[in-house]
């Protein structure tokens, strides 16, 4: 008697891939008069299941969550496991590696990080790992320079305010490190990860190409749509932390300034007075806040009526999903709401 017939739950050798169970039972019933052919069919299906279950999983260690979201979306449906090194609540500026972190980095098939400028604590360790991608070192990357606390006027007028020592302090680098807010930079990293994975597993070529094409289309389409909307309705807004220069460039907007250029440096009185003056003079009605800047600091530059506060976490911990394009779309929505708050 065929052990796969007459059972609600099939024995292990009879398990098929999802979606084939009903077809399997129909075919088997018709093959009862040809038991040899039925056995061949069962063996083929069993072999397919084993092959699918034993495909090697590639382990990618990424330094921070925005990178994880991008790599996860690029590799969805593929035998790739993505692990984020930096935990929620930590920053790339002060994180200390644990022994378990070192072990995971050494065991990874690929390490993706910002690079020495953004994550100096990883430099010596990554040099001892296998394949690695430093996002900041990729050819063609868009790199924007740091900007002063008070941003230049849209209309061509240049407000030269003299502010305190916050001026020019962007984590002591020659370019803004928040380059994951640029769609072009995201595509550049996706290209690099794709090539690194193909070097290890060429069989992923078609699936990776399809995933990347869909990812790029989503990113470009939502950027262009948001840019068009903001061109018609954007008003003045302020930043609590200057982390969104690339985002502003992509969307064709410009903030009035930033209350904090570097979360590690406390703004002085002169700086806060200049920010509050800009808010009042330019009739700013909304500020983009993030976890690195306290409400107490925002209160020092607030006005009457109070500013609308919309929070964006530049490290993406305020987003519960797994897709980079979806997270970035949610950021666009908040920017639209903030710039139209007046």
mmCIF file of C-alpha atoms in Angstrom:
data_model
loop_
_atom_site.group_PDB
_atom_site.id
_atom_site.type_symbol
_atom_site.label_atom_id
_atom_site.label_comp_id
_atom_site.label_asym_id
_atom_site.label_seq_id
_atom_site.Cartn_x
_atom_site.Cartn_y
_atom_site.Cartn_z
ATOM 1 C CA UNK A 1 0.000 0.000 0.000
ATOM 2 C CA UNK A 2 1.229 3.486 -0.848
ATOM 3 C CA UNK A 3 1.999 5.221 2.504
ATOM 4 C CA UNK A 4 1.135 8.635 1.079
ATOM 5 C CA UNK A 5 -2.520 7.839 0.316
ATOM 6 C CA UNK A 6 -5.385 8.211 2.775
ATOM 7 C CA UNK A 7 -3.588 10.419 5.265
ATOM 8 C CA UNK A 8 -4.677 13.883 6.373
ATOM 9 C CA UNK A 9 -1.080 14.547 7.387
ATOM 10 C CA UNK A 10 1.428 13.122 4.942
ATOM 11 C CA UNK A 11 4.431 11.120 6.175
ATOM 12 C CA UNK A 12 7.775 12.944 5.932
ATOM 13 C CA UNK A 13 8.855 11.521 2.528
ATOM 14 C CA UNK A 14 5.610 12.807 1.010
ATOM 15 C CA UNK A 15 5.891 16.471 2.094
ATOM 16 C CA UNK A 16 5.805 18.828 -0.869
ATOM 17 C CA UNK A 17 6.577 22.478 -1.285
ATOM 18 C CA UNK A 18 3.791 24.854 -0.170
ATOM 19 C CA UNK A 19 0.972 25.209 -2.655
ATOM 20 C CA UNK A 20 1.435 21.789 -4.249
ATOM 21 C CA UNK A 21 -0.403 19.609 -1.757
ATOM 22 C CA UNK A 22 -3.815 19.596 -3.489
ATOM 23 C CA UNK A 23 -2.241 19.023 -6.905
ATOM 24 C CA UNK A 24 -0.179 16.213 -5.426
ATOM 25 C CA UNK A 25 -3.208 14.370 -4.053
ATOM 26 C CA UNK A 26 -5.103 14.711 -7.337
ATOM 27 C CA UNK A 27 -2.199 13.370 -9.368
ATOM 28 C CA UNK A 28 -1.544 10.501 -6.973
ATOM 29 C CA UNK A 29 -5.171 9.389 -7.094
ATOM 30 C CA UNK A 30 -4.910 9.194 -10.880
ATOM 31 C CA UNK A 31 -1.642 7.298 -10.688
ATOM 32 C CA UNK A 32 -2.915 4.471 -8.508
ATOM 33 C CA UNK A 33 -3.122 2.306 -11.568
ATOM 34 C CA UNK A 34 0.535 3.161 -12.317
ATOM 35 C CA UNK A 35 2.318 2.717 -8.980
ATOM 36 C CA UNK A 36 5.797 2.864 -10.492
ATOM 37 C CA UNK A 37 5.134 6.324 -11.947
ATOM 38 C CA UNK A 38 3.664 7.434 -8.627
ATOM 39 C CA UNK A 39 6.844 6.420 -6.822
ATOM 40 C CA UNK A 40 8.951 8.372 -9.309
ATOM 41 C CA UNK A 41 6.808 11.464 -8.727
ATOM 42 C CA UNK A 42 7.171 11.156 -4.965
ATOM 43 C CA UNK A 43 10.935 10.828 -5.194
ATOM 44 C CA UNK A 44 11.215 13.892 -7.427
ATOM 45 C CA UNK A 45 9.126 16.016 -5.070
ATOM 46 C CA UNK A 46 11.056 14.811 -2.048
ATOM 47 C CA UNK A 47 14.354 15.688 -3.740
ATOM 48 C CA UNK A 48 13.064 19.169 -4.583
ATOM 49 C CA UNK A 49 12.099 19.760 -0.957
ATOM 50 C CA UNK A 50 15.484 18.651 0.296
ATOM 51 C CA UNK A 51 17.252 20.891 -2.225
ATOM 52 C CA UNK A 52 15.226 23.944 -1.151
ATOM 53 C CA UNK A 53 15.831 23.293 2.533
ATOM 54 C CA UNK A 54 19.597 22.835 2.212
ATOM 55 C CA UNK A 55 20.502 25.918 0.174
ATOM 56 C CA UNK A 56 23.383 27.725 1.945
ATOM 57 C CA UNK A 57 22.393 30.821 3.896
ATOM 58 C CA UNK A 58 24.611 33.852 3.456
ATOM 59 C CA UNK A 59 25.151 35.830 6.655
ATOM 60 C CA UNK A 60 25.460 39.595 6.257
ATOM 61 C CA UNK A 61 26.416 41.719 9.249
ATOM 62 C CA UNK A 62 25.502 45.395 8.875
ATOM 63 C CA UNK A 63 26.534 48.168 11.220
ATOM 64 C CA UNK A 64 23.247 50.061 11.551
ATOM 65 C CA UNK A 65 19.520 49.692 10.919
ATOM 66 C CA UNK A 66 19.079 51.839 7.776
ATOM 67 C CA UNK A 67 21.643 49.596 6.076
ATOM 68 C CA UNK A 68 19.840 46.510 7.375
ATOM 69 C CA UNK A 69 16.526 47.706 5.951
ATOM 70 C CA UNK A 70 18.105 48.285 2.553
ATOM 71 C CA UNK A 71 19.872 44.912 2.426
ATOM 72 C CA UNK A 72 16.768 43.085 3.680
ATOM 73 C CA UNK A 73 14.645 44.584 0.923
ATOM 74 C CA UNK A 74 17.272 43.777 -1.691
ATOM 75 C CA UNK A 75 17.551 40.137 -0.587
ATOM 76 C CA UNK A 76 13.945 39.366 0.373
ATOM 77 C CA UNK A 77 12.964 35.807 -0.498
ATOM 78 C CA UNK A 78 16.603 34.720 -0.790
ATOM 79 C CA UNK A 79 18.713 32.550 1.550
ATOM 80 C CA UNK A 80 20.284 35.591 3.209
ATOM 81 C CA UNK A 81 20.290 36.426 6.919
ATOM 82 C CA UNK A 82 20.867 40.080 7.849
ATOM 83 C CA UNK A 83 22.009 41.007 11.363
ATOM 84 C CA UNK A 84 22.314 44.546 12.732
ATOM 85 C CA UNK A 85 25.320 45.291 14.916
ATOM 86 C CA UNK A 86 24.294 48.602 16.516
ATOM 87 C CA UNK A 87 21.466 48.045 19.047
ATOM 88 C CA UNK A 88 18.591 50.426 19.608
ATOM 89 C CA UNK A 89 19.577 53.370 21.776
ATOM 90 C CA UNK A 90 23.263 53.251 20.825
ATOM 91 C CA UNK A 91 25.025 55.589 18.406
ATOM 92 C CA UNK A 92 27.950 54.958 16.032
ATOM 93 C CA UNK A 93 29.956 57.544 17.976
ATOM 94 C CA UNK A 94 30.077 55.804 21.353
ATOM 95 C CA UNK A 95 29.380 52.090 20.843
ATOM 96 C CA UNK A 96 31.817 49.555 22.320
ATOM 97 C CA UNK A 97 32.012 46.133 20.693
ATOM 98 C CA UNK A 98 31.203 43.094 22.836
ATOM 99 C CA UNK A 99 32.900 39.695 22.426
ATOM 100 C CA UNK A 100 29.724 38.376 20.782
ATOM 101 C CA UNK A 101 29.880 41.256 18.283
ATOM 102 C CA UNK A 102 33.463 40.394 17.386
ATOM 103 C CA UNK A 103 32.560 36.751 16.893
ATOM 104 C CA UNK A 104 29.585 37.620 14.669
ATOM 105 C CA UNK A 105 31.706 39.966 12.556
ATOM 106 C CA UNK A 106 34.346 37.303 12.017
ATOM 107 C CA UNK A 107 31.769 34.671 11.062
ATOM 108 C CA UNK A 108 29.852 36.868 8.590
ATOM 109 C CA UNK A 109 30.087 36.239 4.849
ATOM 110 C CA UNK A 110 29.851 39.989 4.256
ATOM 111 C CA UNK A 111 30.149 43.065 6.488
ATOM 112 C CA UNK A 112 28.492 46.319 5.389
ATOM 113 C CA UNK A 113 29.315 49.497 7.309
ATOM 114 C CA UNK A 114 29.480 53.266 6.871
ATOM 115 C CA UNK A 115 33.249 53.423 6.790
ATOM 116 C CA UNK A 116 36.022 54.840 8.918
ATOM 117 C CA UNK A 117 34.659 58.389 9.051
ATOM 118 C CA UNK A 118 31.303 57.349 10.461
ATOM 119 C CA UNK A 119 32.246 54.278 12.489
ATOM 120 C CA UNK A 120 35.909 54.443 13.525
ATOM 121 C CA UNK A 121 35.330 51.808 16.220
ATOM 122 C CA UNK A 122 34.916 49.201 13.467
ATOM 123 C CA UNK A 123 37.958 50.036 11.373
ATOM 124 C CA UNK A 124 40.473 47.652 12.924
ATOM 125 C CA UNK A 125 37.972 44.817 13.259
ATOM 126 C CA UNK A 126 36.564 44.991 9.731
ATOM 127 C CA UNK A 127 40.087 44.852 8.318
ATOM 128 C CA UNK A 128 40.356 41.313 9.720
ATOM 129 C CA UNK A 129 37.030 40.067 8.342
ATOM 130 C CA UNK A 130 36.345 38.575 4.935
ATOM 131 C CA UNK A 131 34.384 40.524 2.342
ATOM 132 C CA UNK A 132 33.349 44.004 3.450
ATOM 133 C CA UNK A 133 31.726 47.096 1.950
ATOM 134 C CA UNK A 134 32.430 50.571 3.321
ATOM 135 C CA UNK A 135 29.508 52.656 2.060
ATOM 136 C CA UNK A 136 31.389 55.954 2.276
ATOM 137 C CA UNK A 137 34.188 54.586 0.058
ATOM 138 C CA UNK A 138 32.000 53.465 -2.856
ATOM 139 C CA UNK A 139 32.701 55.179 -6.198
ATOM 140 C CA UNK A 140 30.062 57.683 -7.263
ATOM 141 C CA UNK A 141 28.685 58.260 -3.766
ATOM 142 C CA UNK A 142 26.980 61.626 -3.292
ATOM 143 C CA UNK A 143 28.766 63.434 -0.458
ATOM 144 C CA UNK A 144 27.416 66.733 0.827
ATOM 145 C CA UNK A 145 29.618 69.034 2.922
ATOM 146 C CA UNK A 146 28.665 70.072 6.447
ATOM 147 C CA UNK A 147 26.604 73.248 6.580
ATOM 148 C CA UNK A 148 26.328 76.001 9.186
ATOM 149 C CA UNK A 149 23.648 76.010 11.849
ATOM 150 C CA UNK A 150 21.585 78.627 10.015
ATOM 151 C CA UNK A 151 20.935 77.617 6.432
ATOM 152 C CA UNK A 152 20.994 80.071 3.564
ATOM 153 C CA UNK A 153 17.752 81.675 2.440
ATOM 154 C CA UNK A 154 15.864 80.061 -0.459
ATOM 155 C CA UNK A 155 15.404 83.418 -2.169
ATOM 156 C CA UNK A 156 19.080 84.063 -2.753
ATOM 157 C CA UNK A 157 19.612 86.272 0.284
ATOM 158 C CA UNK A 158 22.404 85.087 2.523
ATOM 159 C CA UNK A 159 21.875 85.416 6.238
ATOM 160 C CA UNK A 160 25.338 85.491 7.789
ATOM 161 C CA UNK A 161 24.609 84.962 11.454
ATOM 162 C CA UNK A 162 27.564 84.520 13.765
ATOM 163 C CA UNK A 163 26.812 81.657 16.104
ATOM 164 C CA UNK A 164 28.822 79.898 18.755
ATOM 165 C CA UNK A 165 31.088 76.857 18.661
ATOM 166 C CA UNK A 166 28.329 74.634 17.271
ATOM 167 C CA UNK A 167 29.101 76.230 13.914
ATOM 168 C CA UNK A 168 30.826 73.723 11.662
ATOM 169 C CA UNK A 169 30.955 70.796 14.092
ATOM 170 C CA UNK A 170 29.575 67.829 12.164
ATOM 171 C CA UNK A 171 31.212 64.930 13.977
ATOM 172 C CA UNK A 172 34.633 66.219 12.758
ATOM 173 C CA UNK A 173 34.219 64.975 9.176
ATOM 174 C CA UNK A 174 34.560 66.614 5.784
ATOM 175 C CA UNK A 175 31.125 65.473 4.616
ATOM 176 C CA UNK A 176 27.680 64.824 6.064
ATOM 177 C CA UNK A 177 27.516 61.214 7.232
ATOM 178 C CA UNK A 178 23.752 60.707 6.913
ATOM 179 C CA UNK A 179 24.008 59.687 3.267
ATOM 180 C CA UNK A 180 21.421 56.887 3.525
ATOM 181 C CA UNK A 181 18.749 59.565 3.053
ATOM 182 C CA UNK A 182 19.869 59.916 -0.588
ATOM 183 C CA UNK A 183 18.125 57.603 -3.054
ATOM 184 C CA UNK A 184 21.153 57.671 -5.364
ATOM 185 C CA UNK A 185 23.385 56.595 -2.485
ATOM 186 C CA UNK A 186 20.976 53.801 -1.552
ATOM 187 C CA UNK A 187 21.103 52.502 -5.128
ATOM 188 C CA UNK A 188 24.910 52.696 -5.075
ATOM 189 C CA UNK A 189 25.009 50.490 -1.980
ATOM 190 C CA UNK A 190 22.435 48.073 -3.421
ATOM 191 C CA UNK A 191 24.664 47.653 -6.491
ATOM 192 C CA UNK A 192 27.688 46.900 -4.319
ATOM 193 C CA UNK A 193 25.854 44.359 -2.139
ATOM 194 C CA UNK A 194 24.441 42.670 -5.232
ATOM 195 C CA UNK A 195 27.910 42.231 -6.727
ATOM 196 C CA UNK A 196 29.364 40.971 -3.437
ATOM 197 C CA UNK A 197 26.652 38.323 -3.120
ATOM 198 C CA UNK A 198 26.994 37.237 -6.743
ATOM 199 C CA UNK A 199 30.710 36.720 -6.218
ATOM 200 C CA UNK A 200 29.814 34.088 -3.621
ATOM 201 C CA UNK A 201 26.658 32.665 -5.187
ATOM 202 C CA UNK A 202 26.129 33.339 -8.939
ATOM 203 C CA UNK A 203 22.837 31.409 -8.823
ATOM 204 C CA UNK A 204 21.261 34.415 -7.083
ATOM 205 C CA UNK A 205 21.730 36.584 -10.191
ATOM 206 C CA UNK A 206 18.166 36.616 -11.544
ATOM 207 C CA UNK A 207 16.450 36.943 -8.165
ATOM 208 C CA UNK A 208 18.771 39.738 -7.044
ATOM 209 C CA UNK A 209 18.312 41.596 -10.318
ATOM 210 C CA UNK A 210 14.524 41.433 -9.980
ATOM 211 C CA UNK A 211 14.604 42.560 -6.350
ATOM 212 C CA UNK A 212 16.956 45.440 -7.094
ATOM 213 C CA UNK A 213 14.940 46.652 -10.081
ATOM 214 C CA UNK A 214 11.772 46.723 -7.964
ATOM 215 C CA UNK A 215 13.605 48.455 -5.095
ATOM 216 C CA UNK A 216 15.064 51.150 -7.342
ATOM 217 C CA UNK A 217 11.705 51.774 -8.988
ATOM 218 C CA UNK A 218 9.980 52.216 -5.617
ATOM 219 C CA UNK A 219 12.665 54.539 -4.290
ATOM 220 C CA UNK A 220 12.772 56.758 -7.349
ATOM 221 C CA UNK A 221 9.018 56.897 -7.796
ATOM 222 C CA UNK A 222 8.208 57.892 -4.212
ATOM 223 C CA UNK A 223 11.033 60.454 -4.180
ATOM 224 C CA UNK A 224 9.819 62.060 -7.405
ATOM 225 C CA UNK A 225 6.191 62.115 -6.253
ATOM 226 C CA UNK A 226 7.102 63.683 -2.908
ATOM 227 C CA UNK A 227 9.347 66.237 -4.594
ATOM 228 C CA UNK A 228 6.524 67.277 -6.918
ATOM 229 C CA UNK A 229 4.119 67.670 -4.002
ATOM 230 C CA UNK A 230 6.584 69.709 -1.952
ATOM 231 C CA UNK A 231 7.365 71.997 -4.883
ATOM 232 C CA UNK A 232 3.775 73.207 -4.674
ATOM 233 C CA UNK A 233 3.225 73.393 -0.922
ATOM 234 C CA UNK A 234 6.444 73.426 1.142
ATOM 235 C CA UNK A 235 6.794 76.087 3.828
ATOM 236 C CA UNK A 236 9.587 76.925 6.310
ATOM 237 C CA UNK A 237 10.622 74.321 8.879
ATOM 238 C CA UNK A 238 13.386 73.806 11.418
ATOM 239 C CA UNK A 239 15.497 70.775 12.384
ATOM 240 C CA UNK A 240 16.400 69.727 15.893
ATOM 241 C CA UNK A 241 19.464 67.882 14.537
ATOM 242 C CA UNK A 242 21.044 68.483 11.135
ATOM 243 C CA UNK A 243 20.727 64.911 9.865
ATOM 244 C CA UNK A 244 18.587 65.478 6.774
ATOM 245 C CA UNK A 245 20.683 67.409 4.243
ATOM 246 C CA UNK A 246 20.569 64.545 1.713
ATOM 247 C CA UNK A 247 16.845 64.164 2.247
ATOM 248 C CA UNK A 248 16.276 67.868 1.643
ATOM 249 C CA UNK A 249 18.354 67.717 -1.538
ATOM 250 C CA UNK A 250 16.330 64.772 -2.841
ATOM 251 C CA UNK A 251 13.024 66.501 -2.097
ATOM 252 C CA UNK A 252 14.022 69.954 -3.325
ATOM 253 C CA UNK A 253 13.465 71.691 0.025
ATOM 254 C CA UNK A 254 15.654 73.435 2.575
ATOM 255 C CA UNK A 255 15.291 73.755 6.312
ATOM 256 C CA UNK A 256 15.841 77.070 8.061
ATOM 257 C CA UNK A 257 18.522 75.697 10.347
ATOM 258 C CA UNK A 258 19.382 73.167 13.040
ATOM 259 C CA UNK A 259 19.156 73.544 16.785
ATOM 260 C CA UNK A 260 21.965 70.980 17.153
ATOM 261 C CA UNK A 261 24.696 70.131 14.648
ATOM 262 C CA UNK A 262 26.294 67.531 16.873
ATOM 263 C CA UNK A 263 24.400 65.792 19.714
ATOM 264 C CA UNK A 264 27.684 65.503 21.604
ATOM 265 C CA UNK A 265 28.102 69.299 21.777
ATOM 266 C CA UNK A 266 25.700 71.353 23.866
ATOM 267 C CA UNK A 267 24.470 74.460 21.993
ATOM 268 C CA UNK A 268 25.387 77.779 23.567
ATOM 269 C CA UNK A 269 23.123 80.700 24.421
ATOM 270 C CA UNK A 270 24.090 82.762 21.345
ATOM 271 C CA UNK A 271 23.320 79.859 19.057
ATOM 272 C CA UNK A 272 19.902 79.271 20.613
ATOM 273 C CA UNK A 273 19.079 82.980 20.405
ATOM 274 C CA UNK A 274 19.981 83.015 16.700
ATOM 275 C CA UNK A 275 17.811 79.947 16.078
ATOM 276 C CA UNK A 276 14.838 81.460 17.895
ATOM 277 C CA UNK A 277 15.236 84.700 15.947
ATOM 278 C CA UNK A 278 15.229 82.754 12.682
ATOM 279 C CA UNK A 279 12.092 80.856 13.730
ATOM 280 C CA UNK A 280 10.247 84.089 14.494
ATOM 281 C CA UNK A 281 11.491 86.067 11.476
ATOM 282 C CA UNK A 282 10.707 83.309 8.961
ATOM 283 C CA UNK A 283 7.438 82.278 10.605
ATOM 284 C CA UNK A 284 8.511 78.685 11.101
ATOM 285 C CA UNK A 285 5.648 76.544 12.385
ATOM 286 C CA UNK A 286 7.185 73.060 12.607
ATOM 287 C CA UNK A 287 10.372 71.387 13.779
ATOM 288 C CA UNK A 288 11.616 67.897 12.887
ATOM 289 C CA UNK A 289 12.794 66.356 16.153
ATOM 290 C CA UNK A 290 14.750 63.177 16.769
ATOM 291 C CA UNK A 291 15.807 61.138 19.817
ATOM 292 C CA UNK A 292 19.240 62.779 20.046
ATOM 293 C CA UNK A 293 17.767 66.179 21.017
ATOM 294 C CA UNK A 294 15.801 66.587 24.241
ATOM 295 C CA UNK A 295 12.440 68.284 24.562
ATOM 296 C CA UNK A 296 14.023 70.567 27.154
ATOM 297 C CA UNK A 297 16.340 71.930 24.477
ATOM 298 C CA UNK A 298 13.475 72.356 22.015
ATOM 299 C CA UNK A 299 11.546 74.272 24.662
ATOM 300 C CA UNK A 300 14.309 76.898 24.750
ATOM 301 C CA UNK A 301 13.581 77.952 21.165
ATOM 302 C CA UNK A 302 9.833 77.373 21.141
ATOM 303 C CA UNK A 303 7.353 80.118 20.349
ATOM 304 C CA UNK A 304 3.723 81.033 20.881
ATOM 305 C CA UNK A 305 1.769 79.296 19.551
ATOM 306 C CA UNK A 306 4.067 76.294 20.124
ATOM 307 C CA UNK A 307 5.882 74.732 17.199
ATOM 308 C CA UNK A 308 4.498 71.519 15.758
ATOM 309 C CA UNK A 309 6.979 68.736 16.568
ATOM 310 C CA UNK A 310 7.273 65.728 14.271
ATOM 311 C CA UNK A 311 9.765 63.043 15.249
ATOM 312 C CA UNK A 312 12.024 61.163 12.839
ATOM 313 C CA UNK A 313 14.666 58.750 14.072
ATOM 314 C CA UNK A 314 17.556 58.949 11.573
ATOM 315 C CA UNK A 315 18.609 55.454 12.672
ATOM 316 C CA UNK A 316 15.125 54.101 11.802
ATOM 317 C CA UNK A 317 14.273 52.625 15.199
ATOM 318 C CA UNK A 318 10.874 54.329 15.082
ATOM 319 C CA UNK A 319 9.906 52.062 12.161
ATOM 320 C CA UNK A 320 8.593 48.561 12.846
ATOM 321 C CA UNK A 321 8.764 47.088 9.342
ATOM 322 C CA UNK A 322 11.555 45.510 7.308
ATOM 323 C CA UNK A 323 11.670 47.571 4.113
ATOM 324 C CA UNK A 324 13.961 50.501 3.368
ATOM 325 C CA UNK A 325 11.648 52.034 0.763
ATOM 326 C CA UNK A 326 8.665 51.861 3.120
ATOM 327 C CA UNK A 327 10.647 53.478 5.938
ATOM 328 C CA UNK A 328 11.901 56.241 3.654
ATOM 329 C CA UNK A 329 8.358 56.805 2.395
ATOM 330 C CA UNK A 330 7.192 57.307 5.992
ATOM 331 C CA UNK A 331 9.951 59.895 6.437
ATOM 332 C CA UNK A 332 8.760 61.702 3.302
ATOM 333 C CA UNK A 333 5.226 61.834 4.690
ATOM 334 C CA UNK A 334 6.453 63.473 7.902
ATOM 335 C CA UNK A 335 8.439 66.013 5.925
ATOM 336 C CA UNK A 336 5.376 66.892 3.856
ATOM 337 C CA UNK A 337 3.244 67.286 6.985
ATOM 338 C CA UNK A 338 5.878 69.444 8.700
ATOM 339 C CA UNK A 339 6.488 71.743 5.751
ATOM 340 C CA UNK A 340 2.767 72.352 5.310
ATOM 341 C CA UNK A 341 2.048 72.910 9.020
ATOM 342 C CA UNK A 342 1.782 76.672 8.614
#
